[in-house]
Coordinates of C-alpha atoms in Angstrom, one line a residue:
L1369 CA -112.9 -108.7 -150.1
I1370 CA -114.7 -108.3 -146.8
M1371 CA -113.0 -105.4 -145.0
K1372 CA -112.7 -106.4 -141.4
S1373 CA -112.6 -103.8 -138.7
R1374 CA -111.2 -104.2 -135.2
R1375 CA -111.5 -101.7 -132.4
V1376 CA -108.1 -100.1 -131.5
C1377 CA -107.0 -98.9 -128.1
A1378 CA -103.8 -96.9 -128.1
I1379 CA -101.9 -96.0 -125.0
G1380 CA -99.2 -93.3 -125.3
L1381 CA -96.4 -93.6 -122.7
D1382 CA -94.5 -90.4 -123.2
G1383 CA -90.8 -90.9 -123.5
A1384 CA -90.9 -94.7 -122.8
T1385 CA -87.7 -96.5 -123.9
F1386 CA -86.9 -100.2 -124.3
D1387 CA -83.6 -99.5 -122.6
L1388 CA -85.6 -99.6 -119.4
I1389 CA -88.8 -101.4 -120.3
A1390 CA -87.2 -104.5 -121.9
P1391 CA -84.9 -105.5 -118.9
W1392 CA -87.6 -104.6 -116.3
A1393 CA -90.2 -106.7 -118.2
A1394 CA -87.8 -109.6 -118.5
E1395 CA -87.1 -109.4 -114.7
G1396 CA -90.8 -109.5 -114.0
Y1397 CA -91.2 -106.0 -112.8
L1398 CA -93.6 -105.0 -115.6
P1399 CA -95.8 -108.1 -116.1
V1400 CA -98.5 -106.4 -118.3
L1401 CA -96.0 -104.9 -120.7
G1402 CA -94.1 -108.1 -120.7
Q1403 CA -97.1 -110.1 -121.6
L1404 CA -98.0 -107.7 -124.4
M1405 CA -94.6 -108.1 -125.8
K1406 CA -94.8 -111.9 -125.6
K1407 CA -98.2 -112.1 -127.2
G1408 CA -97.7 -109.4 -129.8
V1409 CA -95.1 -107.5 -131.8
S1410 CA -92.6 -105.0 -130.4
A1411 CA -90.4 -102.5 -132.3
E1412 CA -88.1 -99.7 -131.6
L1413 CA -90.0 -96.7 -133.0
E1414 CA -87.9 -94.1 -134.8
T1415 CA -89.2 -90.6 -134.1
V1416 CA -88.7 -87.4 -136.0
Y1417 CA -86.0 -84.8 -135.7
P1418 CA -86.0 -83.1 -133.3
P1419 CA -87.1 -85.9 -130.9
L1420 CA -89.5 -83.6 -129.1
T1421 CA -93.1 -83.8 -127.9
G1422 CA -94.6 -81.2 -130.2
P1423 CA -93.4 -82.5 -133.6
A1424 CA -93.4 -86.1 -132.6
W1425 CA -97.0 -86.3 -131.5
S1426 CA -97.9 -84.1 -134.6
S1427 CA -96.3 -86.8 -136.8
F1428 CA -98.1 -89.5 -134.9
M1429 CA -101.5 -88.0 -135.4
T1430 CA -101.2 -87.0 -139.0
G1431 CA -98.9 -89.7 -140.4
K1432 CA -96.7 -86.9 -141.8
S1433 CA -93.2 -85.7 -141.2
P1434 CA -92.6 -82.1 -139.8
A1435 CA -91.9 -80.7 -143.3
R1436 CA -95.5 -81.7 -144.2
H1437 CA -97.4 -80.9 -141.0
S1438 CA -95.4 -77.7 -140.2
I1439 CA -94.6 -78.3 -136.5
F1440 CA -90.9 -78.4 -136.0
E1441 CA -90.8 -77.3 -132.3
F1442 CA -93.1 -76.1 -129.5
F1443 CA -92.6 -72.6 -131.0
R1444 CA -92.4 -71.1 -134.4
R1445 CA -91.0 -67.7 -135.4
R1446 CA -93.4 -64.8 -135.3
P1447 CA -93.8 -63.5 -138.9
G1448 CA -91.5 -60.6 -139.6
T1449 CA -89.5 -61.0 -136.3
Y1450 CA -86.9 -63.2 -134.6
Q1451 CA -89.2 -63.8 -131.7
Q1452 CA -91.1 -67.1 -131.1
I1453 CA -94.8 -67.8 -130.7
L1454 CA -96.3 -71.0 -129.4
N1455 CA -97.7 -73.7 -131.8
S1456 CA -101.1 -75.2 -131.3
Q1457 CA -103.4 -77.7 -133.0
Q1458 CA -104.5 -74.9 -135.3
N1459 CA -101.0 -74.6 -136.9
L1460 CA -101.0 -78.3 -137.8
D1461 CA -101.4 -79.0 -141.5
G1462 CA -103.1 -82.3 -142.1
E1463 CA -106.1 -84.2 -140.9
T1464 CA -105.6 -86.1 -137.7
L1465 CA -106.1 -89.8 -137.3
W1466 CA -109.2 -89.3 -135.2
R1467 CA -110.7 -86.9 -137.7
L1468 CA -110.1 -89.3 -140.6
L1469 CA -111.7 -92.2 -138.6
G1470 CA -114.6 -90.0 -137.7
E1471 CA -115.2 -89.0 -141.3
A1472 CA -115.3 -92.8 -142.1
G1473 CA -118.1 -93.2 -139.6
K1474 CA -115.9 -94.6 -136.7
R1475 CA -116.5 -93.3 -133.2
V1476 CA -113.3 -92.0 -131.5
G1477 CA -112.2 -91.0 -128.0
V1478 CA -109.0 -89.1 -127.5
M1479 CA -107.6 -88.3 -124.1
G1480 CA -104.6 -86.1 -123.2
V1481 CA -102.6 -86.2 -126.4
P1482 CA -100.2 -83.2 -126.7
M1483 CA -100.8 -80.6 -129.4
T1484 CA -104.5 -81.2 -129.5
Y1485 CA -105.5 -77.8 -128.0
P1486 CA -107.8 -76.2 -128.9
P1487 CA -109.9 -79.4 -129.3
E1488 CA -111.2 -80.1 -132.7
P1489 CA -114.7 -81.4 -133.3
V1490 CA -114.6 -85.2 -133.6
N1491 CA -117.2 -88.0 -134.1
G1492 CA -117.0 -88.9 -130.4
F1493 CA -115.0 -87.0 -127.7
L1494 CA -111.6 -85.4 -127.2
I1495 CA -109.7 -84.0 -124.2
S1496 CA -106.7 -81.9 -125.1
G1497 CA -103.3 -82.4 -123.5
L1498 CA -100.0 -80.7 -123.0
L1499 CA -100.0 -77.0 -124.0
T1500 CA -103.6 -76.5 -122.7
P1501 CA -103.6 -73.2 -120.8
A1502 CA -104.3 -73.2 -117.1
G1503 CA -107.7 -72.1 -115.9
C1504 CA -109.5 -72.6 -119.3
D1505 CA -112.5 -74.8 -119.5
D1506 CA -112.7 -75.2 -123.2
F1507 CA -110.3 -78.2 -123.5
T1508 CA -112.9 -80.9 -124.1
Y1509 CA -115.2 -81.8 -127.1
P1510 CA -118.0 -81.8 -126.5
H1511 CA -117.8 -79.0 -123.9
S1512 CA -120.2 -80.9 -121.6
L1513 CA -117.7 -83.7 -121.2
L1514 CA -115.7 -81.7 -118.6
G1515 CA -118.7 -81.4 -116.3
E1516 CA -119.4 -85.1 -116.8
L1517 CA -115.9 -86.1 -115.8
A1518 CA -115.9 -83.7 -112.8
E1519 CA -119.1 -85.3 -111.6
H1520 CA -117.5 -88.8 -111.9
L1521 CA -113.9 -88.0 -110.7
G1522 CA -114.3 -84.9 -108.6
S1523 CA -112.0 -83.2 -111.0
Y1524 CA -110.1 -84.2 -114.2
R1525 CA -106.3 -83.7 -113.6
L1526 CA -104.7 -82.1 -116.7
R1527 CA -102.0 -79.9 -115.2
H1528 CA -98.6 -80.9 -113.8
D1529 CA -98.0 -78.0 -111.4
E1530 CA -95.4 -79.3 -109.0
K1531 CA -91.8 -78.6 -109.8
Y1532 CA -89.0 -81.0 -108.9
R1533 CA -86.9 -79.7 -106.1
R1534 CA -83.8 -81.7 -105.1
S1535 CA -84.2 -80.6 -101.5
N1536 CA -87.9 -81.8 -101.4
P1537 CA -88.8 -84.1 -104.3
E1538 CA -91.7 -85.8 -102.6
P1539 CA -94.5 -83.3 -103.6
F1540 CA -93.4 -83.7 -107.3
I1541 CA -93.4 -87.5 -107.0
R1542 CA -96.7 -87.5 -105.2
E1543 CA -98.4 -85.4 -107.9
Q1544 CA -97.2 -87.8 -110.7
Y1545 CA -98.9 -90.7 -109.0
E1546 CA -102.1 -88.6 -108.3
I1547 CA -102.4 -87.5 -112.0
L1548 CA -101.6 -91.1 -113.2
E1549 CA -104.4 -92.5 -111.0
N1550 CA -106.8 -89.8 -112.0
N1551 CA -106.1 -90.2 -115.7
I1552 CA -106.5 -94.0 -115.5
Q1553 CA -109.8 -93.6 -113.7
A1554 CA -111.0 -91.2 -116.4
A1555 CA -109.9 -93.6 -119.1
L1556 CA -111.7 -96.5 -117.5
Y1557 CA -114.9 -94.4 -117.2
L1558 CA -114.8 -93.3 -120.8
L1559 CA -113.9 -96.8 -122.1
E1560 CA -116.8 -98.4 -120.2
Q1561 CA -119.4 -95.6 -120.6
K1562 CA -118.9 -94.4 -124.1
S1563 CA -119.3 -96.0 -127.5
W1564 CA -115.9 -96.1 -129.4
D1565 CA -114.1 -97.8 -132.2
F1566 CA -110.8 -96.0 -131.6
F1567 CA -109.7 -94.9 -128.1
M1568 CA -106.4 -93.3 -127.1
V1569 CA -105.1 -92.2 -123.7
H1570 CA -101.7 -90.3 -123.3
L1571 CA -99.8 -90.5 -120.0
L1572 CA -97.2 -87.7 -119.5
G1573 CA -95.8 -88.8 -116.2
T1574 CA -93.4 -91.3 -117.7
D1575 CA -91.6 -88.4 -119.5
R1576 CA -91.6 -86.2 -116.4
I1577 CA -90.3 -88.8 -114.0
Q1578 CA -87.4 -89.7 -116.4
H1579 CA -86.4 -86.0 -117.0
E1580 CA -86.0 -85.4 -113.2
F1581 CA -84.7 -88.8 -111.9
W1582 CA -82.5 -90.3 -114.6
H1583 CA -79.4 -89.5 -112.4
L1584 CA -80.7 -92.0 -109.8
L1585 CA -80.5 -94.8 -112.4
D1586 CA -77.1 -93.8 -113.7
T1587 CA -74.1 -94.2 -111.4
D1588 CA -71.9 -92.4 -114.0
H1589 CA -74.1 -89.3 -114.0
P1590 CA -72.5 -86.1 -112.6
E1591 CA -75.6 -85.6 -110.5
H1592 CA -75.8 -89.1 -109.2
D1593 CA -76.1 -89.1 -105.4
P1594 CA -75.9 -92.5 -103.7
E1595 CA -77.6 -91.1 -100.5
E1596 CA -80.5 -89.7 -102.6
R1597 CA -80.8 -93.1 -104.3
R1598 CA -80.9 -94.9 -100.9
R1599 CA -83.5 -92.4 -99.6
L1600 CA -85.8 -92.4 -102.7
G1601 CA -85.2 -95.8 -104.2
N1602 CA -85.6 -96.4 -107.9
V1603 CA -88.1 -93.7 -108.6
I1604 CA -88.4 -94.4 -112.3
L1605 CA -88.9 -98.1 -111.9
D1606 CA -91.5 -97.6 -109.1
F1607 CA -93.5 -95.2 -111.3
F1608 CA -93.3 -97.6 -114.3
K1609 CA -94.7 -100.4 -112.1
A1610 CA -97.7 -98.2 -111.3
V1611 CA -98.1 -97.4 -115.0
D1612 CA -98.0 -101.1 -115.8
E1613 CA -100.6 -101.8 -113.1
G1614 CA -102.8 -99.1 -114.6
L1615 CA -102.3 -100.5 -118.0
G1616 CA -103.6 -103.9 -116.7
R1617 CA -106.7 -102.2 -115.4
L1618 CA -107.4 -100.7 -118.9
L1619 CA -106.8 -104.0 -120.7
N1620 CA -109.2 -105.7 -118.4
V1621 CA -112.2 -103.7 -119.7
L1622 CA -111.3 -104.3 -123.4
D1623 CA -112.8 -107.0 -125.6
D1624 CA -110.7 -110.0 -126.5
D1625 CA -110.8 -108.9 -130.2
D1626 CA -109.5 -105.4 -129.6
V1627 CA -106.1 -104.4 -130.9
V1628 CA -103.9 -102.8 -128.3
L1629 CA -101.1 -100.4 -129.3
V1630 CA -98.7 -99.1 -126.7
M1631 CA -96.3 -96.5 -128.0
S1632 CA -94.0 -93.5 -127.1
D1633 CA -93.1 -90.4 -129.0
H1634 CA -89.4 -90.7 -128.3
G1635 CA -86.9 -92.5 -126.2
F1636 CA -84.8 -91.4 -123.2
G1637 CA -81.3 -91.3 -121.9
P1638 CA -78.9 -89.3 -119.7
A1639 CA -78.1 -85.6 -120.1
Y1640 CA -74.7 -84.8 -118.7
K1641 CA -74.0 -81.2 -119.6
F1642 CA -75.7 -78.1 -121.1
I1643 CA -74.4 -76.4 -124.3
N1644 CA -75.2 -72.7 -125.0
F1645 CA -75.1 -72.5 -128.8
N1646 CA -76.0 -68.8 -129.1
T1647 CA -73.1 -68.1 -126.7
W1648 CA -70.9 -70.2 -128.9
L1649 CA -72.1 -68.4 -132.0
L1650 CA -71.3 -65.1 -130.3
Q1651 CA -67.8 -66.3 -129.3
Q1652 CA -67.2 -67.6 -132.9
G1653 CA -68.2 -64.2 -134.4
F1654 CA -71.4 -65.4 -136.2
L1655 CA -73.6 -63.3 -133.9
K1656 CA -72.8 -59.7 -133.3
L1657 CA -74.4 -57.4 -130.7
K1658 CA -75.7 -53.9 -131.1
Q1659 CA -73.3 -51.2 -130.2
S1660 CA -75.8 -49.4 -127.9
P1661 CA -75.3 -48.4 -124.2
M1662 CA -78.2 -50.6 -123.1
T1663 CA -77.0 -53.7 -125.0
W1664 CA -73.5 -53.2 -123.6
L1665 CA -75.0 -53.0 -120.1
R1666 CA -77.0 -56.2 -120.6
Y1667 CA -73.8 -57.8 -122.0
L1668 CA -71.9 -56.8 -118.9
V1669 CA -74.6 -58.3 -116.7
F1670 CA -74.5 -61.4 -118.9
R1671 CA -70.7 -61.7 -118.6
L1672 CA -71.1 -61.6 -114.8
G1673 CA -73.3 -64.7 -115.0
V1674 CA -76.5 -62.9 -114.0
N1675 CA -79.6 -64.0 -115.8
Y1676 CA -83.3 -64.3 -115.1
A1677 CA -82.8 -67.6 -113.3
T1678 CA -80.3 -66.1 -110.8
A1679 CA -82.5 -63.0 -110.5
A1680 CA -85.6 -65.1 -109.7
H1681 CA -83.6 -67.0 -107.1
W1682 CA -82.7 -63.7 -105.3
I1683 CA -86.3 -62.4 -105.6
L1684 CA -87.6 -65.5 -103.8
R1685 CA -84.8 -65.3 -101.2
L1686 CA -85.8 -61.6 -100.5
G1687 CA -89.4 -62.6 -100.1
M1688 CA -90.7 -60.6 -103.1
G1689 CA -92.3 -63.5 -105.0
R1690 CA -95.9 -62.4 -104.4
Q1691 CA -95.2 -58.8 -105.6
V1692 CA -93.5 -60.1 -108.8
K1693 CA -96.3 -62.6 -109.4
E1694 CA -98.9 -59.8 -109.3
V1695 CA -97.1 -58.1 -112.3
G1696 CA -98.3 -60.9 -114.5
R1697 CA -96.4 -63.4 -116.7
A1698 CA -96.4 -61.5 -119.9
R1699 CA -95.2 -58.2 -118.3
R1700 CA -92.5 -60.2 -116.5
E1701 CA -91.3 -61.6 -119.8
N1702 CA -91.1 -58.1 -121.3
L1703 CA -89.1 -57.0 -118.2
Q1704 CA -86.8 -59.9 -118.6
R1705 CA -86.1 -59.0 -122.2
R1706 CA -85.3 -55.4 -121.1
M1707 CA -83.1 -56.5 -118.3
F1708 CA -81.2 -59.5 -119.7
L1709 CA -79.3 -60.2 -123.0
S1710 CA -81.6 -61.6 -125.7
L1711 CA -81.9 -61.8 -129.5
D1712 CA -83.3 -58.3 -129.3
D1713 CA -79.7 -57.2 -128.6
V1714 CA -78.4 -58.8 -131.8
D1715 CA -77.2 -56.6 -134.6
W1716 CA -78.8 -58.5 -137.5
S1717 CA -77.1 -56.3 -140.1
R1718 CA -73.8 -58.0 -139.0
S1719 CA -75.0 -61.4 -137.9
T1720 CA -74.9 -64.5 -140.1
A1721 CA -76.3 -67.3 -137.9
Y1722 CA -78.3 -67.9 -134.7
S1723 CA -79.6 -70.9 -132.7
M1724 CA -83.2 -71.5 -131.8
G1725 CA -84.6 -74.8 -130.5
N1726 CA -84.3 -77.6 -128.0
F1727 CA -81.5 -79.3 -129.8
G1728 CA -79.4 -76.3 -130.7
Q1729 CA -80.7 -76.1 -134.3
I1730 CA -78.9 -73.4 -136.3
Y1731 CA -80.6 -71.0 -138.7
I1732 CA -78.8 -68.8 -141.3
N1733 CA -79.7 -65.1 -141.3
L1734 CA -80.8 -65.6 -144.9
E1735 CA -81.6 -62.7 -147.2
G1736 CA -85.3 -62.8 -148.3
R1737 CA -86.3 -65.2 -145.5
E1738 CA -85.2 -63.7 -142.2
P1739 CA -86.7 -60.2 -141.6
Q1740 CA -83.2 -58.7 -141.6
G1741 CA -81.3 -61.4 -143.5
I1742 CA -77.8 -60.6 -144.9
V1743 CA -76.5 -63.9 -146.2
S1744 CA -77.1 -64.3 -149.9
P1745 CA -78.6 -67.6 -151.1
G1746 CA -76.3 -69.7 -153.2
V1747 CA -72.5 -69.6 -152.8
E1748 CA -72.4 -67.5 -149.7
Y1749 CA -75.0 -69.6 -148.0
E1750 CA -73.2 -72.9 -148.9
Q1751 CA -69.8 -71.6 -147.7
L1752 CA -71.3 -70.5 -144.4
L1753 CA -72.9 -73.9 -143.8
E1754 CA -69.6 -75.5 -144.6
E1755 CA -67.7 -73.2 -142.2
L1756 CA -70.3 -73.8 -139.4
T1757 CA -70.1 -77.6 -140.0
V1758 CA -66.3 -77.5 -139.6
R1759 CA -66.4 -75.4 -136.5
L1760 CA -69.1 -77.6 -134.9
K1761 CA -67.0 -80.7 -135.5
D1762 CA -64.1 -78.9 -133.9
L1763 CA -66.1 -78.1 -130.7
V1764 CA -64.5 -80.0 -127.8
D1765 CA -65.6 -80.5 -124.2
P1766 CA -63.1 -78.4 -122.2
V1767 CA -63.0 -81.0 -119.4
T1768 CA -62.6 -84.3 -121.4
G1769 CA -61.0 -82.8 -124.6
E1770 CA -63.4 -85.0 -126.7
A1771 CA -65.3 -83.9 -129.7
V1772 CA -68.9 -83.0 -128.8
I1773 CA -70.7 -83.1 -132.1
E1774 CA -71.1 -86.5 -133.7
H1775 CA -73.2 -85.9 -136.8
V1776 CA -74.2 -82.6 -138.6
F1777 CA -77.1 -82.6 -141.0
R1778 CA -78.3 -80.1 -143.5
R1779 CA -82.0 -79.3 -143.9
E1780 CA -82.3 -81.3 -147.2
D1781 CA -80.8 -84.4 -145.4
V1782 CA -83.7 -84.4 -142.9
Y1783 CA -86.7 -82.6 -144.4
K1784 CA -88.7 -83.0 -147.6
G1785 CA -92.0 -81.2 -148.0
P1786 CA -93.7 -77.9 -148.4
Y1787 CA -92.6 -76.6 -145.0
A1788 CA -89.0 -77.6 -145.3
K1789 CA -88.3 -73.9 -146.0
D1790 CA -89.2 -73.1 -142.4
S1791 CA -86.9 -75.8 -141.0
P1792 CA -83.4 -75.2 -139.4
D1793 CA -80.5 -75.0 -141.8
L1794 CA -78.2 -77.1 -139.7
M1795 CA -79.0 -79.8 -137.2
F1796 CA -76.7 -82.2 -135.3
F1797 CA -76.5 -84.9 -132.7
T1798 CA -74.1 -84.5 -129.8
R1799 CA -72.0 -87.4 -128.7
D1800 CA -74.4 -90.1 -127.5
M1801 CA -76.9 -87.3 -127.2
Q1802 CA -75.6 -86.6 -123.7
Y1803 CA -75.2 -82.8 -124.2
K1804 CA -78.4 -80.8 -124.0
A1805 CA -78.9 -77.5 -125.7
M1806 CA -80.1 -74.7 -123.5
G1807 CA -83.6 -75.0 -125.0
L1808 CA -85.3 -71.9 -126.2
S1809 CA -83.3 -69.4 -124.2
D1810 CA -81.5 -66.7 -126.2
F1811 CA -78.5 -66.3 -124.0
S1812 CA -78.5 -68.3 -120.7
S1813 CA -74.8 -68.3 -119.7
P1814 CA -71.5 -66.7 -120.6
R1815 CA -70.1 -70.2 -120.8
V1816 CA -70.5 -72.5 -123.8
F1817 CA -70.6 -75.5 -121.5
D1818 CA -72.5 -75.6 -118.2
P1819 CA -73.2 -78.3 -115.6
I1820 CA -76.6 -79.9 -116.0
Y1821 CA -79.3 -78.7 -113.7
G1822 CA -83.1 -79.0 -113.4
T1823 CA -83.2 -82.1 -115.6
T1824 CA -80.9 -85.1 -115.7
G1825 CA -82.4 -87.1 -118.5
H1826 CA -83.4 -86.1 -122.0
H1827 CA -84.9 -87.5 -125.3
R1828 CA -83.5 -90.0 -127.7
M1829 CA -84.5 -90.9 -131.2
N1830 CA -86.0 -94.4 -130.5
G1831 CA -89.2 -94.8 -128.7
V1832 CA -91.3 -97.9 -128.3
M1833 CA -94.1 -99.7 -130.1
I1834 CA -95.9 -102.8 -128.7
C1835 CA -98.9 -104.1 -130.6
Q1836 CA -101.1 -107.0 -129.8
G1837 CA -104.3 -108.3 -131.3
N1838 CA -105.7 -111.8 -131.2
G1839 CA -105.8 -113.3 -134.7
V1840 CA -104.7 -110.1 -136.3
V1841 CA -101.2 -109.3 -135.0
R1842 CA -98.3 -111.8 -135.1
E1843 CA -97.2 -113.3 -131.8
G1844 CA -93.9 -112.7 -130.1
A1845 CA -92.3 -111.0 -133.1
Q1846 CA -89.9 -108.1 -133.4
L1847 CA -90.1 -105.5 -136.2
D1848 CA -87.4 -103.4 -137.7
G1849 CA -87.7 -100.0 -139.4
A1850 CA -90.9 -98.7 -137.7
R1851 CA -91.3 -94.9 -137.7
I1852 CA -93.7 -92.8 -135.7
Q1853 CA -95.4 -91.5 -138.8
D1854 CA -96.2 -95.1 -139.8
L1855 CA -98.7 -95.6 -136.9
A1856 CA -101.6 -93.5 -138.3
P1857 CA -101.8 -95.4 -141.6
T1858 CA -101.3 -98.7 -139.8
V1859 CA -104.3 -97.9 -137.5
L1860 CA -106.4 -96.8 -140.5
Y1861 CA -105.5 -100.1 -142.2
V1862 CA -106.4 -102.3 -139.3
M1863 CA -109.7 -100.4 -139.0
G1864 CA -110.5 -100.8 -142.7
V1865 CA -110.3 -97.1 -143.5
P1866 CA -108.5 -95.7 -146.7
I1867 CA -105.2 -94.0 -146.1
P1868 CA -104.7 -90.5 -147.6
K1869 CA -101.9 -90.5 -150.1
A1870 CA -100.6 -87.3 -148.5
M1871 CA -99.3 -89.3 -145.6
D1872 CA -95.6 -89.9 -145.4
G1873 CA -96.1 -93.0 -143.2
E1874 CA -96.5 -96.5 -144.5
V1875 CA -98.6 -99.4 -143.2
L1876 CA -96.5 -101.7 -141.0
L1877 CA -97.8 -104.8 -142.8
D1878 CA -95.2 -107.0 -141.0
L1879 CA -97.2 -106.5 -137.8
F1880 CA -100.0 -108.6 -139.1
T1881 CA -100.7 -112.3 -139.6
A1882 CA -100.7 -113.6 -143.1
D1883 CA -104.4 -114.5 -142.8
F1884 CA -105.3 -110.9 -141.9
R1885 CA -103.2 -109.4 -144.7
E1886 CA -104.9 -111.7 -147.2
T1887 CA -108.4 -110.5 -146.2
Q1888 CA -107.5 -106.8 -145.6
A1889 CA -106.3 -104.8 -148.6
V1890 CA -104.4 -101.6 -148.2
R1891 CA -106.6 -98.9 -149.7
Y1892 CA -105.7 -95.3 -150.4
S1893 CA -107.7 -92.1 -150.9
D1894 CA -106.7 -89.0 -152.9
S1895 CA -108.6 -86.5 -150.9
E1896 CA -107.2 -84.7 -147.9
P1897 CA -108.3 -81.1 -147.6
S1898 CA -105.3 -79.2 -146.3
Q1899 CA -105.8 -77.5 -143.0
A1900 CA -102.9 -75.3 -143.5
E1901 CA -102.4 -71.9 -144.6
K1902 CA -104.2 -71.9 -141.4
D1903 CA -103.3 -69.2 -139.0
D1904 CA -99.6 -68.3 -138.8
H1905 CA -100.3 -66.6 -135.6
S1906 CA -100.7 -68.1 -132.1
S1907 CA -103.9 -69.5 -130.6
Y1908 CA -102.7 -68.1 -127.2
S1909 CA -102.9 -64.7 -125.6
D1910 CA -99.6 -63.1 -124.5
E1911 CA -100.4 -64.1 -120.9
E1912 CA -101.1 -67.7 -121.9
Q1913 CA -97.9 -67.9 -124.0
A1914 CA -95.9 -66.6 -121.0
E1915 CA -97.6 -69.2 -118.9
M1916 CA -96.9 -72.0 -121.3
R1917 CA -93.2 -70.9 -121.5
E1918 CA -93.0 -71.1 -117.7
M1919 CA -94.6 -74.5 -117.8
L1920 CA -92.2 -75.8 -120.4
R1921 CA -89.4 -74.4 -118.3
A1922 CA -90.6 -76.5 -115.4
L1923 CA -90.7 -79.5 -117.7
G1924 CA -87.1 -78.9 -118.7
Y1925 CA -87.8 -77.8 -122.3
V1926 CA -86.9 -74.1 -121.8
T1927 CA -84.0 -73.0 -119.7

């Protein structure tokens, strides 16, 4: 057999969903995406649980599920504590798609993919993406690439600094367009000036714009404001039109034989209300607080509805923002933990369960695993899971009276692999995924349910995949059952590179023409040196971690 190899250009549209793309393409608003769908294969792309940027992109780049690559969230628990530290590329177990391609002699270019900081050496070039600290200049490989891009572009735009403000959304919207244009120009420069066999560019703006403006699309949304919609128009559609136009410019510089892969890490939909799961666990008696004067004082402040968000609001109103900024982010975080109720106030000797994560994931305070675990493995553990499941299913929205939790999963239902032991014990989907957990905050509100604020759209389990390649990919077909971890082995296959057996993903053979499948065998390799037992500590300083937490808060991931 003669192994054919095609160049592959992958474009990541963070958070893109066919719920929007398909009708807009059909109506002619997105001609480039519409043409790709017509000439190629499209599929809803099932993502991993939780449907979140960190684990989803990690699964894309390794072809593995979270229980095999070890990234379950943006954060992991600091060893020996109940505190969280930020994940980075160095915590990822598994060789990345671009590393495997490079080792097979292929030249790669990777631009802006989340979870790639610090940048790993590749056979080509790499620019890291989301979770790159501000002010650092070590986010490209080779290091000289940063200066080259600056010379060509003036500067390379990596950071999304503007925060969405309802009273003045224009600066936020303007920044999204500026970064999009800058990133498209950088991609065009690299595509045309560099030698590559695999190229990838990731665009974050599609995610950001949906988080902040979903309420303009959805007339049923509690935050929908007809006047705001009249004033701003259809912000999400307008941005996707600009993305579509940028996509057209990228495709124009490709060869006719290149395979194009457009994909997203998760889908999107409305978020109608917040749920505070640690508050719920406190009310239900699974969490108990320390019986110390300072904890009771913090609890009193908490019951009055005062938290760091309200405190920050008053600091800004009193004109003290500059003085507080000078304290530094890490010290501010320490002050927050001393002033407001947190997991530091929990009496772990009497607490059986706690929530940590963007989807309200619940962990049992398990003996031998948690630093101060009290729940015995076996019967006691199983009974507690059963009780929590029943109580979760009994949780109702106080306004509508409807049950809130649709499905409850245990760890073994979701995760299989060496890192399953680090995964949550209980996970769940809220009804239509319209309720958003309060992210990574310990205790944000004395109420279990809160009105949504700061973000009106959130992630769903189905992203998008559109693939087109003349003579290689079938025309105008739709595919079922595609998963995000299937993309890495599929790219390796189309490029004639053996697939590590350690991958969970499978080659999406139904993408390809019968002729191509006849000439291209699926080959596997045994070897994949594990990158894990890497560092279980963070790649970031305390100040950088605080900065990343602040940035994730602005993105709507931390509340």
